Tab-separated table of C-alpha atoms and ligand atoms in Angstrom:
chain	number	residue	atom	x	y	z
A	1	MET	CA	110.647	118.838	53.192
A	2	ILE	CA	108.557	116.166	55.252
A	3	ILE	CA	110.405	114.989	58.352
A	4	GLU	CA	109.780	111.668	59.963
A	5	PRO	CA	111.645	110.243	63.247
A	6	LYS	CA	114.478	107.697	62.617
A	7	THR	CA	114.883	106.017	65.471
A	8	ARG	CA	117.959	104.487	66.565
A	9	GLY	CA	117.786	102.496	70.123
A	10	PHE	CA	117.441	105.246	72.496
A	11	ILE	CA	118.206	108.450	70.350
A	12	CYS	CA	116.350	110.037	67.377
A	13	LEU	CA	118.095	111.057	64.469
A	14	THR	CA	115.874	113.794	63.172
A	15	ALA	CA	113.661	116.581	64.671
A	16	HIS	CA	110.846	118.478	63.622
A	17	PRO	CA	110.849	122.047	63.902
A	18	THR	CA	106.923	122.634	63.941
A	19	GLY	CA	106.799	119.992	66.550
A	20	CYS	CA	109.824	121.737	68.578
A	21	GLU	CA	108.042	125.203	68.318
A	22	GLN	CA	104.870	123.769	69.535
A	23	ASN	CA	106.667	122.396	72.966
A	24	VAL	CA	108.231	125.391	73.320
A	25	LEU	CA	105.300	127.559	72.998
A	26	ASN	CA	103.270	125.226	74.937
A	27	GLN	CA	106.066	125.709	77.936
A	28	ILE	CA	106.133	129.762	77.384
A	29	GLU	CA	102.188	129.612	77.989
A	30	TYR	CA	102.616	127.566	81.113
A	31	VAL	CA	105.009	129.941	82.592
A	32	LYS	CA	103.062	133.221	81.498
A	33	GLN	CA	100.256	132.132	84.198
A	34	ARG	CA	102.378	131.734	86.862
A	35	PRO	CA	104.664	135.064	87.543
A	36	ILE	CA	107.522	135.151	89.662
A	37	LYS	CA	107.768	137.591	92.172
A	38	ASN	CA	111.807	139.084	92.812
A	39	GLY	CA	112.586	136.742	89.958
A	40	PRO	CA	116.034	136.624	88.207
A	41	LYS	CA	116.416	139.652	85.400
A	42	LYS	CA	119.411	138.783	83.881
A	43	VAL	CA	120.359	134.801	83.279
A	44	LEU	CA	123.004	132.628	82.008
A	45	VAL	CA	121.532	128.861	81.150
A	46	ILE	CA	124.436	126.753	80.395
A	47	GLY	CA	122.747	123.618	78.415
A	48	ALA	CA	119.486	125.814	77.676
A	49	SER	CA	118.463	124.093	74.440
A	50	THR	CA	116.513	120.922	75.811
A	51	GLY	CA	115.184	119.461	79.114
A	52	PHE	CA	115.528	121.113	82.318
A	53	GLY	CA	117.620	124.197	80.932
A	54	LEU	CA	115.222	124.764	78.261
A	55	ALA	CA	112.582	125.196	80.858
A	56	SER	CA	115.212	127.106	83.246
A	57	ARG	CA	115.604	129.579	80.433
A	58	ILE	CA	111.576	129.632	79.611
A	59	THR	CA	110.507	130.208	83.358
A	60	ALA	CA	113.501	132.860	83.896
A	61	ALA	CA	112.438	135.203	80.334
A	62	TYR	CA	108.486	134.221	80.696
A	63	GLY	CA	107.875	134.243	84.388
A	64	SER	CA	110.186	137.253	85.466
A	65	ASN	CA	111.000	139.022	82.251
A	66	ALA	CA	114.657	138.027	82.505
A	67	ALA	CA	117.222	139.096	79.635
A	68	SER	CA	118.876	135.438	79.084
A	69	ILE	CA	121.728	134.154	77.267
A	70	GLY	CA	121.792	130.499	76.197
A	71	ALA	CA	124.783	128.484	75.962
A	72	PHE	CA	124.426	124.595	74.150
A	73	PHE	CA	125.841	122.278	72.072
A	74	GLU	CA	123.525	121.778	69.184
A	75	LYS	CA	124.056	120.668	65.175
A	76	PRO	CA	122.579	123.332	62.896
A	77	PRO	CA	120.602	122.097	59.798
A	78	SER	CA	121.765	121.379	56.682
A	79	GLU	CA	120.067	121.221	53.027
A	80	GLY	CA	117.874	117.745	53.582
A	81	ARG	CA	118.976	117.035	57.173
A	82	PRO	CA	117.283	118.366	59.906
A	83	ALA	CA	119.158	120.095	62.971
A	84	SER	CA	119.212	118.549	66.739
A	85	PRO	CA	115.903	119.285	68.387
A	86	GLY	CA	117.803	121.877	70.574
A	87	TRP	CA	118.479	123.822	67.512
A	88	TYR	CA	114.826	124.222	66.647
A	89	ASN	CA	113.835	124.744	70.483
A	90	SER	CA	116.373	127.740	70.885
A	91	ALA	CA	115.209	129.063	67.407
A	92	ALA	CA	111.796	128.935	68.457
A	93	PHE	CA	112.488	130.549	71.933
A	94	GLU	CA	114.288	133.291	70.586
A	95	THR	CA	111.764	133.918	67.591
A	96	GLN	CA	108.881	134.414	70.628
A	97	ALA	CA	111.277	136.197	73.019
A	98	HIS	CA	112.141	138.521	70.407
A	99	LYS	CA	108.482	139.121	69.341
A	100	ASP	CA	107.757	140.008	73.015
A	101	GLY	CA	110.526	142.262	73.476
A	102	LEU	CA	112.661	139.791	75.566
A	103	TYR	CA	116.534	140.333	75.267
A	104	ALA	CA	117.649	136.867	74.122
A	105	LYS	CA	120.987	135.167	72.714
A	106	SER	CA	122.908	132.372	72.711
A	107	ILE	CA	126.321	130.661	71.853
A	108	ASN	CA	126.647	127.503	70.373
A	109	GLY	CA	129.400	125.334	70.882
A	110	ASP	CA	131.507	123.207	73.660
A	111	ALA	CA	130.916	125.032	77.152
A	112	PHE	CA	133.764	122.944	78.873
A	113	SER	CA	136.109	124.794	76.737
A	114	ASN	CA	137.747	128.247	77.430
A	115	GLU	CA	136.713	129.794	73.943
A	116	ILE	CA	133.153	129.450	74.792
A	117	LYS	CA	133.621	130.675	78.178
A	118	LYS	CA	135.395	133.879	77.091
A	119	GLN	CA	132.868	134.576	74.058
A	120	THR	CA	130.087	134.089	76.695
A	121	ILE	CA	132.024	136.586	79.170
A	122	ASP	CA	132.261	139.321	76.440
A	123	LEU	CA	128.671	138.928	75.351
A	124	ILE	CA	127.699	139.717	78.956
A	125	LYS	CA	129.976	142.566	79.291
A	126	ALA	CA	128.892	144.034	75.951
A	127	ASP	CA	125.405	143.743	76.240
A	128	LEU	CA	123.854	143.078	80.046
A	129	GLY	CA	126.758	144.195	82.256
A	130	ASP	CA	126.457	141.407	84.588
A	131	ILE	CA	124.128	138.288	85.485
A	132	ASP	CA	122.210	137.864	88.685
A	133	LEU	CA	121.563	133.933	87.994
A	134	LEU	CA	123.561	131.126	86.129
A	135	VAL	CA	121.779	128.077	85.796
A	136	TYR	CA	124.111	124.901	85.062
A	137	SER	CA	122.028	122.200	83.327
A	138	LEU	CA	124.640	120.371	81.185
A	139	ALA	CA	124.433	116.798	80.639
A	140	SER	CA	127.121	115.327	78.171
A	141	PRO	CA	128.828	111.929	77.868
A	142	VAL	CA	132.283	113.561	77.164
A	143	ARG	CA	134.510	116.426	78.154
A	144	THR	CA	137.694	117.551	77.009
A	145	HIS	CA	139.590	119.295	79.812
A	146	PRO	CA	140.463	122.651	78.925
A	147	GLU	CA	143.960	123.015	80.429
A	148	THR	CA	145.109	119.172	79.933
A	149	GLY	CA	143.464	118.536	76.777
A	150	GLU	CA	142.534	115.103	77.979
A	151	ARG	CA	139.418	113.617	76.651
A	152	PHE	CA	137.199	111.914	79.368
A	153	LYS	CA	134.085	109.940	78.716
A	154	SER	CA	131.664	108.999	81.186
A	155	VAL	CA	129.874	105.767	82.062
A	156	LEU	CA	126.552	104.696	83.695
A	157	LYS	CA	128.028	101.705	85.865
A	158	PRO	CA	127.638	100.393	89.222
A	159	ILE	CA	130.434	100.375	91.334
A	160	GLY	CA	131.994	97.301	93.360
A	161	GLN	CA	129.421	94.456	91.905
A	162	THR	CA	127.839	93.558	88.892
A	163	PHE	CA	124.014	94.918	88.544
A	164	THR	CA	121.422	92.783	87.498
A	165	ASP	CA	117.549	93.998	87.252
A	166	ASN	CA	115.029	94.589	84.850
A	167	THR	CA	114.745	97.275	82.234
A	168	VAL	CA	112.468	97.870	79.212
A	169	ASP	CA	112.907	98.469	75.237
A	170	PHE	CA	110.291	100.931	75.047
A	171	HIS	CA	110.010	100.765	71.310
A	172	THR	CA	108.965	97.077	71.592
A	173	GLY	CA	107.887	96.956	75.467
A	174	GLU	CA	110.075	94.003	76.092
A	175	VAL	CA	110.946	93.614	79.566
A	176	LYS	CA	113.977	91.875	79.912
A	177	GLU	CA	116.768	91.016	81.996
A	178	ILE	CA	120.111	93.122	81.914
A	179	SER	CA	123.802	92.912	83.637
A	180	ILE	CA	126.075	95.908	83.886
A	181	ALA	CA	129.989	94.908	84.958
A	182	PRO	CA	131.132	97.333	87.834
A	183	GLY	CA	133.137	100.285	86.899
A	184	THR	CA	136.993	100.625	87.689
A	185	GLU	CA	138.928	103.245	89.434
A	186	ASP	CA	139.173	104.657	86.094
A	187	ASP	CA	135.685	104.762	84.769
A	188	ILE	CA	134.908	106.747	88.414
A	189	LYS	CA	137.344	109.426	87.443
A	190	ASN	CA	136.198	109.925	84.233
A	191	THR	CA	132.327	110.373	84.973
A	192	VAL	CA	133.454	112.568	87.664
A	193	ALA	CA	135.665	114.727	85.482
A	194	VAL	CA	132.626	115.079	82.955
A	195	MET	CA	129.547	115.257	85.124
A	196	GLY	CA	131.230	116.355	88.413
A	197	GLY	CA	131.440	120.118	89.365
A	198	GLU	CA	134.460	121.379	88.002
A	199	ASP	CA	133.511	122.966	84.907
A	200	TRP	CA	130.709	124.715	86.966
A	201	GLN	CA	133.532	125.868	89.079
A	202	MET	CA	135.553	126.827	86.391
A	203	TRP	CA	132.406	128.976	84.852
A	204	ILE	CA	132.125	130.962	87.860
A	205	ASP	CA	135.680	131.514	88.494
A	206	ALA	CA	135.849	132.778	84.928
A	207	LEU	CA	132.706	134.988	85.558
A	208	LYS	CA	133.752	136.281	88.881
A	209	SER	CA	137.167	137.302	87.736
A	210	ALA	CA	135.674	139.085	84.792
A	211	GLY	CA	133.619	140.869	87.349
A	212	VAL	CA	130.270	140.100	85.790
A	213	LEU	CA	128.306	138.368	88.770
A	214	SER	CA	126.006	140.960	90.544
A	215	GLU	CA	125.701	141.675	93.881
A	216	ASP	CA	123.457	138.464	95.484
A	217	PHE	CA	124.142	136.567	92.727
A	218	LYS	CA	122.760	133.104	92.572
A	219	THR	CA	123.495	129.803	90.604
A	220	VAL	CA	121.891	126.423	90.472
A	221	ALA	CA	122.735	123.026	89.097
A	222	TYR	CA	120.725	120.073	88.678
A	223	SER	CA	121.089	116.768	90.444
A	224	TYR	CA	119.229	113.231	90.607
A	225	ILE	CA	119.082	110.968	93.575
A	226	GLY	CA	115.993	108.253	93.000
A	227	PRO	CA	114.664	105.162	94.871
A	228	SER	CA	116.570	102.208	96.054
A	229	LEU	CA	115.307	100.691	92.843
A	230	THR	CA	117.894	102.598	91.035
A	231	GLU	CA	120.449	103.241	93.398
A	232	ALA	CA	123.169	100.736	92.461
A	233	VAL	CA	123.280	101.940	88.807
A	234	TYR	CA	122.621	105.748	89.411
A	235	ARG	CA	123.194	107.490	92.875
A	236	LYS	CA	125.745	104.475	94.204
A	237	GLY	CA	127.203	104.123	90.760
A	238	THR	CA	129.539	105.954	88.914
A	239	ILE	CA	127.141	108.859	87.757
A	240	GLY	CA	126.307	109.176	91.463
A	241	ARG	CA	129.898	109.700	92.332
A	242	ALA	CA	130.036	112.698	89.477
A	243	LYS	CA	126.490	113.852	91.444
A	244	ASP	CA	128.075	113.909	94.841
A	245	HIS	CA	130.980	115.935	93.389
A	246	LEU	CA	128.675	118.522	92.085
A	247	GLU	CA	126.779	118.811	95.189
A	248	ALA	CA	130.169	119.364	97.315
A	249	THR	CA	131.134	121.644	94.864
A	250	ALA	CA	128.204	124.259	95.451
A	251	PHE	CA	129.598	124.570	98.976
A	252	LYS	CA	132.931	125.742	97.616
A	253	ILE	CA	131.432	128.202	94.910
A	254	THR	CA	129.317	129.918	98.201
A	255	ASP	CA	132.237	130.384	99.591
A	256	ALA	CA	134.038	131.830	97.033
A	257	LEU	CA	131.179	134.110	96.291
A	258	LYS	CA	131.088	135.374	99.843
A	259	ASP	CA	132.113	139.032	99.087
A	260	ILE	CA	129.477	139.364	96.737
A	261	ASN	CA	126.667	137.917	98.740
A	262	GLY	CA	126.426	134.979	96.344
A	263	GLN	CA	124.620	131.544	96.749
A	264	ALA	CA	125.207	128.005	95.089
A	265	TYR	CA	122.342	125.435	95.081
A	266	VAL	CA	122.005	122.116	93.796
A	267	SER	CA	118.538	121.338	92.988
A	268	VAL	CA	117.263	117.716	93.262
A	269	ASN	CA	114.785	117.064	90.119
A	270	LYS	CA	112.536	114.553	89.370
A	271	ALA	CA	113.386	111.625	86.858
A	272	LEU	CA	111.985	112.839	83.606
A	273	VAL	CA	112.218	111.468	79.697
A	274	THR	CA	115.048	113.813	78.170
A	275	GLN	CA	117.781	112.765	75.646
A	276	ALA	CA	120.268	112.314	78.619
A	277	SER	CA	117.817	110.247	80.928
A	278	SER	CA	116.933	107.765	77.847
A	279	ALA	CA	120.505	106.597	78.174
A	280	ILE	CA	120.443	105.364	81.468
A	281	PRO	CA	119.676	101.732	81.872
A	282	VAL	CA	116.835	100.219	84.243
A	283	ILE	CA	115.799	104.193	84.122
A	284	PRO	CA	112.865	103.672	81.410
A	285	LEU	CA	111.526	101.170	83.088
A	286	TYR	CA	111.480	103.073	86.535
A	287	ILE	CA	110.135	106.068	84.773
A	288	SER	CA	107.273	104.417	83.050
A	289	LEU	CA	106.179	103.012	86.512
A	290	LEU	CA	106.722	106.206	87.975
A	291	TYR	CA	104.445	108.381	85.404
A	292	LYS	CA	101.808	105.881	85.867
A	293	VAL	CA	101.643	106.393	89.421
A	294	MET	CA	102.155	109.946	89.614
A	295	LYS	CA	99.514	110.635	86.952
A	296	GLU	CA	96.754	108.501	88.844
A	297	GLU	CA	97.464	110.486	92.261
A	298	GLY	CA	97.595	113.824	89.836
A	299	VAL	CA	101.342	114.877	90.886
A	300	HIS	CA	102.924	114.288	87.782
A	301	GLU	CA	105.190	117.032	86.335
A	302	GLY	CA	107.275	117.755	83.501
A	303	CYS	CA	110.568	120.007	83.007
A	304	ILE	CA	108.594	123.064	82.664
A	305	GLU	CA	106.304	122.535	85.767
A	306	GLN	CA	109.389	121.350	87.740
A	307	ILE	CA	111.166	124.262	87.034
A	308	GLU	CA	108.340	126.872	87.653
A	309	ARG	CA	107.905	125.096	90.946
A	310	LEU	CA	111.593	125.358	91.845
A	311	PHE	CA	111.534	129.385	91.029
A	312	ASN	CA	108.609	129.984	92.204
A	313	ALA	CA	108.560	127.947	95.447
A	314	ARG	CA	112.101	127.576	96.414
A	315	LEU	CA	114.885	129.713	94.554
A	316	TYR	CA	112.805	133.238	94.733
A	317	ALA	CA	110.642	132.176	97.758
A	318	GLU	CA	111.094	132.649	101.372
A	319	ASN	CA	112.053	129.296	102.496
A	320	LEU	CA	114.258	126.912	100.314
A	321	GLU	CA	113.102	123.936	102.153
A	322	LEU	CA	116.683	122.710	101.927
A	323	ASP	CA	117.326	119.099	102.773
A	324	ASP	CA	119.783	117.594	105.686
A	325	ALA	CA	122.697	117.925	102.791
A	326	GLY	CA	121.784	121.603	101.927
A	327	ARG	CA	120.008	120.378	98.671
A	328	ILE	CA	116.744	121.971	96.969
A	329	ARG	CA	114.192	119.326	96.652
A	330	ILE	CA	111.585	119.378	93.821
A	331	ASP	CA	111.894	115.615	93.661
A	332	ASP	CA	109.675	115.755	96.686
A	333	TRP	CA	106.720	114.287	95.091
A	334	GLU	CA	108.339	111.538	93.215
A	335	MET	CA	109.915	110.646	96.667
A	336	ARG	CA	106.725	110.390	98.342
A	337	ASP	CA	106.521	107.083	100.772
A	338	ASP	CA	103.289	106.581	99.301
A	339	ILE	CA	104.273	106.962	95.626
A	340	GLN	CA	107.600	104.931	96.021
A	341	ALA	CA	105.532	101.971	98.006
A	342	LYS	CA	103.297	101.919	94.550
A	343	VAL	CA	106.016	101.958	92.250
A	344	LEU	CA	107.954	99.184	94.128
A	345	GLU	CA	104.782	96.870	94.133
A	346	LEU	CA	104.563	97.526	90.223
A	347	TRP	CA	108.339	96.751	89.641
A	348	LYS	CA	108.110	93.022	91.214
A	349	GLN	CA	104.996	92.478	88.762
A	350	ALA	CA	106.430	93.913	85.576
A	351	THR	CA	106.821	91.856	82.838
A	352	THR	CA	106.628	92.146	78.872
A	353	GLU	CA	102.938	91.051	79.180
A	354	THR	CA	101.888	93.152	82.309
A	355	LEU	CA	103.835	96.126	81.515
A	356	PRO	CA	101.131	97.774	79.054
A	357	ASN	CA	98.491	97.920	82.032
A	358	ILE	CA	100.332	98.703	85.217
A	359	GLY	CA	103.013	101.280	83.572
A	360	ASP	CA	102.484	104.397	81.434
A	361	LEU	CA	104.718	103.434	78.328
A	362	LYS	CA	102.473	105.407	76.203
A	363	GLY	CA	103.543	108.312	78.305
A	364	TYR	CA	107.165	107.249	77.975
A	365	GLU	CA	107.280	106.734	74.458
A	366	THR	CA	105.193	109.833	73.777
A	367	ASP	CA	107.364	112.078	75.684
A	368	PHE	CA	110.523	110.622	73.949
A	369	TYR	CA	108.887	111.501	70.810
A	370	ASN	CA	108.072	114.879	71.842
A	371	LEU	CA	111.774	115.618	72.611
A	372	PHE	CA	112.497	115.615	69.146
A	373	GLY	CA	109.112	117.564	68.018
A	374	PHE	CA	107.413	114.251	66.955
A	375	LYS	CA	103.470	113.089	68.169
A	376	VAL	CA	103.130	116.665	69.459
A	377	ASP	CA	99.569	117.587	69.548
A	378	GLY	CA	98.012	120.048	67.037
A	379	VAL	CA	100.890	119.781	64.843
A	380	ASP	CA	100.519	118.594	60.892
A	381	TYR	CA	103.255	116.135	60.078
A	382	ASP	CA	101.976	115.729	56.535
A	383	LYS	CA	102.570	119.403	55.727
A	384	ASP	CA	105.778	120.511	53.967
A	385	VAL	CA	108.343	122.156	56.217
A	386	ASN	CA	111.469	123.896	55.944
A	387	GLU	CA	114.392	122.574	57.542
A	388	MET	CA	116.905	125.645	57.256
A	389	VAL	CA	115.696	127.566	60.437
A	390	ASP	CA	117.725	130.112	61.864
A	391	ILE	CA	118.359	130.818	65.671
A	392	PRO	CA	117.802	134.647	65.624
A	393	GLY	CA	119.894	135.783	68.556
A	394	LEU	CA	123.007	132.998	67.691
A	395	GLN	CA	126.189	134.713	68.175
B	401	NAI	P1	119.186	117.254	78.304
B	401	NAI	O1	120.235	116.340	77.554
B	401	NAI	O2	117.857	117.424	77.969
B	401	NAI	O3	120.193	118.603	77.978
B	401	NAI	C1	121.491	118.718	77.902
B	401	NAI	C2	122.199	120.094	77.798
B	401	NAI	O4	123.426	120.084	77.642
B	401	NAI	C3	121.699	120.795	76.131
B	401	NAI	O5	121.297	122.055	76.026
B	401	NAI	C4	122.996	120.193	75.155
B	401	NAI	O6	122.976	121.340	74.249
B	401	NAI	C5	123.768	120.898	76.298
B	401	NAI	N1	125.154	120.129	76.205
B	401	NAI	C6	125.714	119.114	76.215
B	401	NAI	N2	126.862	119.014	76.122
B	401	NAI	C7	127.243	120.175	75.816
B	401	NAI	C8	128.622	121.114	75.877
B	401	NAI	N3	129.859	120.079	75.621
B	401	NAI	N4	128.726	122.392	75.656
B	401	NAI	C9	127.738	122.956	75.965
B	401	NAI	N5	126.086	122.481	76.158
B	401	NAI	C10	126.542	121.153	76.110
B	401	NAI	O7	119.675	116.655	79.845
B	401	NAI	P2	118.878	117.004	81.114
B	401	NAI	O8	118.151	115.837	81.176
B	401	NAI	O9	117.798	118.450	80.806
B	401	NAI	O10	119.803	117.149	82.399
B	401	NAI	C11	120.075	118.508	82.864
B	401	NAI	C12	120.705	118.241	84.160
B	401	NAI	O11	119.816	117.428	84.927
B	401	NAI	C13	121.802	117.116	84.078
B	401	NAI	O12	122.760	117.669	85.262
B	401	NAI	C14	121.121	116.125	84.704
B	401	NAI	O13	121.783	114.819	85.266
B	401	NAI	C15	120.235	116.446	85.433
B	401	NAI	N6	119.053	115.423	86.206
B	401	NAI	C16	117.962	115.073	85.063
B	401	NAI	C17	117.143	114.320	85.232
B	401	NAI	C18	116.122	113.824	84.355
B	401	NAI	O14	115.480	112.853	84.689
B	401	NAI	N7	116.559	114.067	82.879
B	401	NAI	C19	116.627	114.426	86.520
B	401	NAI	C20	117.442	114.984	87.746
B	401	NAI	C21	118.521	115.853	87.155
B	402	NA	NA1	118.956	121.167	80.093
């Protein structure tokens, strides 16, 4: 079939297998040039199909010859209906990994559930024995609690007072003011239940009791801080409370892993266009200005550049360069004073008329379409493509 993008607000309902494949191959090429000394060998990535998680899987596999199990929640294709992009990404990754002699298998389902945890542990036992790295890169709007069956929904709201500022609709380029009413105590509780650290801890507990964590095991989860501009709606909002909880969980996990000399880390990553971040108000305008400034300064990175640097310059380097709160910072270039001063200056000038010049709306839009395999360089979109793609290592 011929597959075209079908967008609804900040999501795209279709995905292109060839474009997704090309994105994955480009990431593999990038990492192959940058091998990791003493890197991971047996890796589980939760949230492995898109964004930072996919980049983590590719970095471990192609930077360090790691065997990888990817867990994710993606929609398979049906006749005439393309799969979700993470499905095609995983198919492309595992096809290439198998060609290159790398172990790569995957599990598609709700990682919050006990069933998926059990299935994953069984697979580790059968095939790998144990793992030395778990990357926790899940981003989800909902979670069903495995013990109580309660269903939580996360929300992106400020706390305490209404937040009002500009955002951009990147499809139309229109800059307009939005107001978001503050979240309730329940909103905070629900968002922490979905995006906080409880499920990360549950994974570790389950893996540890099953005896499938190696000596010197490491685990890393991803967080975000960002500038004062987005603070009220992000870091000091409901999602920020979840990130506080995630960060606190890292210390608890490290304590629980003492006997195997294990370590849990949080890495604070850069703001990037992913399916998760496109849904956050104000962030698209911030990202379009940030991209412009970082590209001009020659320090722009995408997911693969970020994660390759995380592994090579922090996680598997001599010095992790932890901040005062014990976190890894690969948002260091985003947060540079000169970069932030320029973004703040541009923020004050941003209107529908000025944004095409002062911001990188084109870059934002291209990255957005690329997430779904569209507008990827070198792909012929007029060519008939088979939507019924299998993931070769899918269990
Ligand atoms: P993403 O939307 O690209 O990836 C989410 C992944 O989680 C996908 O693999 C998806 O299949 C999987 N997933 C979702 N629900 C699932 C479920 N119930 N069971 C199993 N898998 C499930 O998101 P992104 O942006 O890569 O986010 C990953 C982490 O990085 C999040 O914790 C996010 O807060 C963090 N982060 C994101 C930043 C950004 O700007 N995008 C910046 C800094 C941190
Ligand atoms: Na991810």
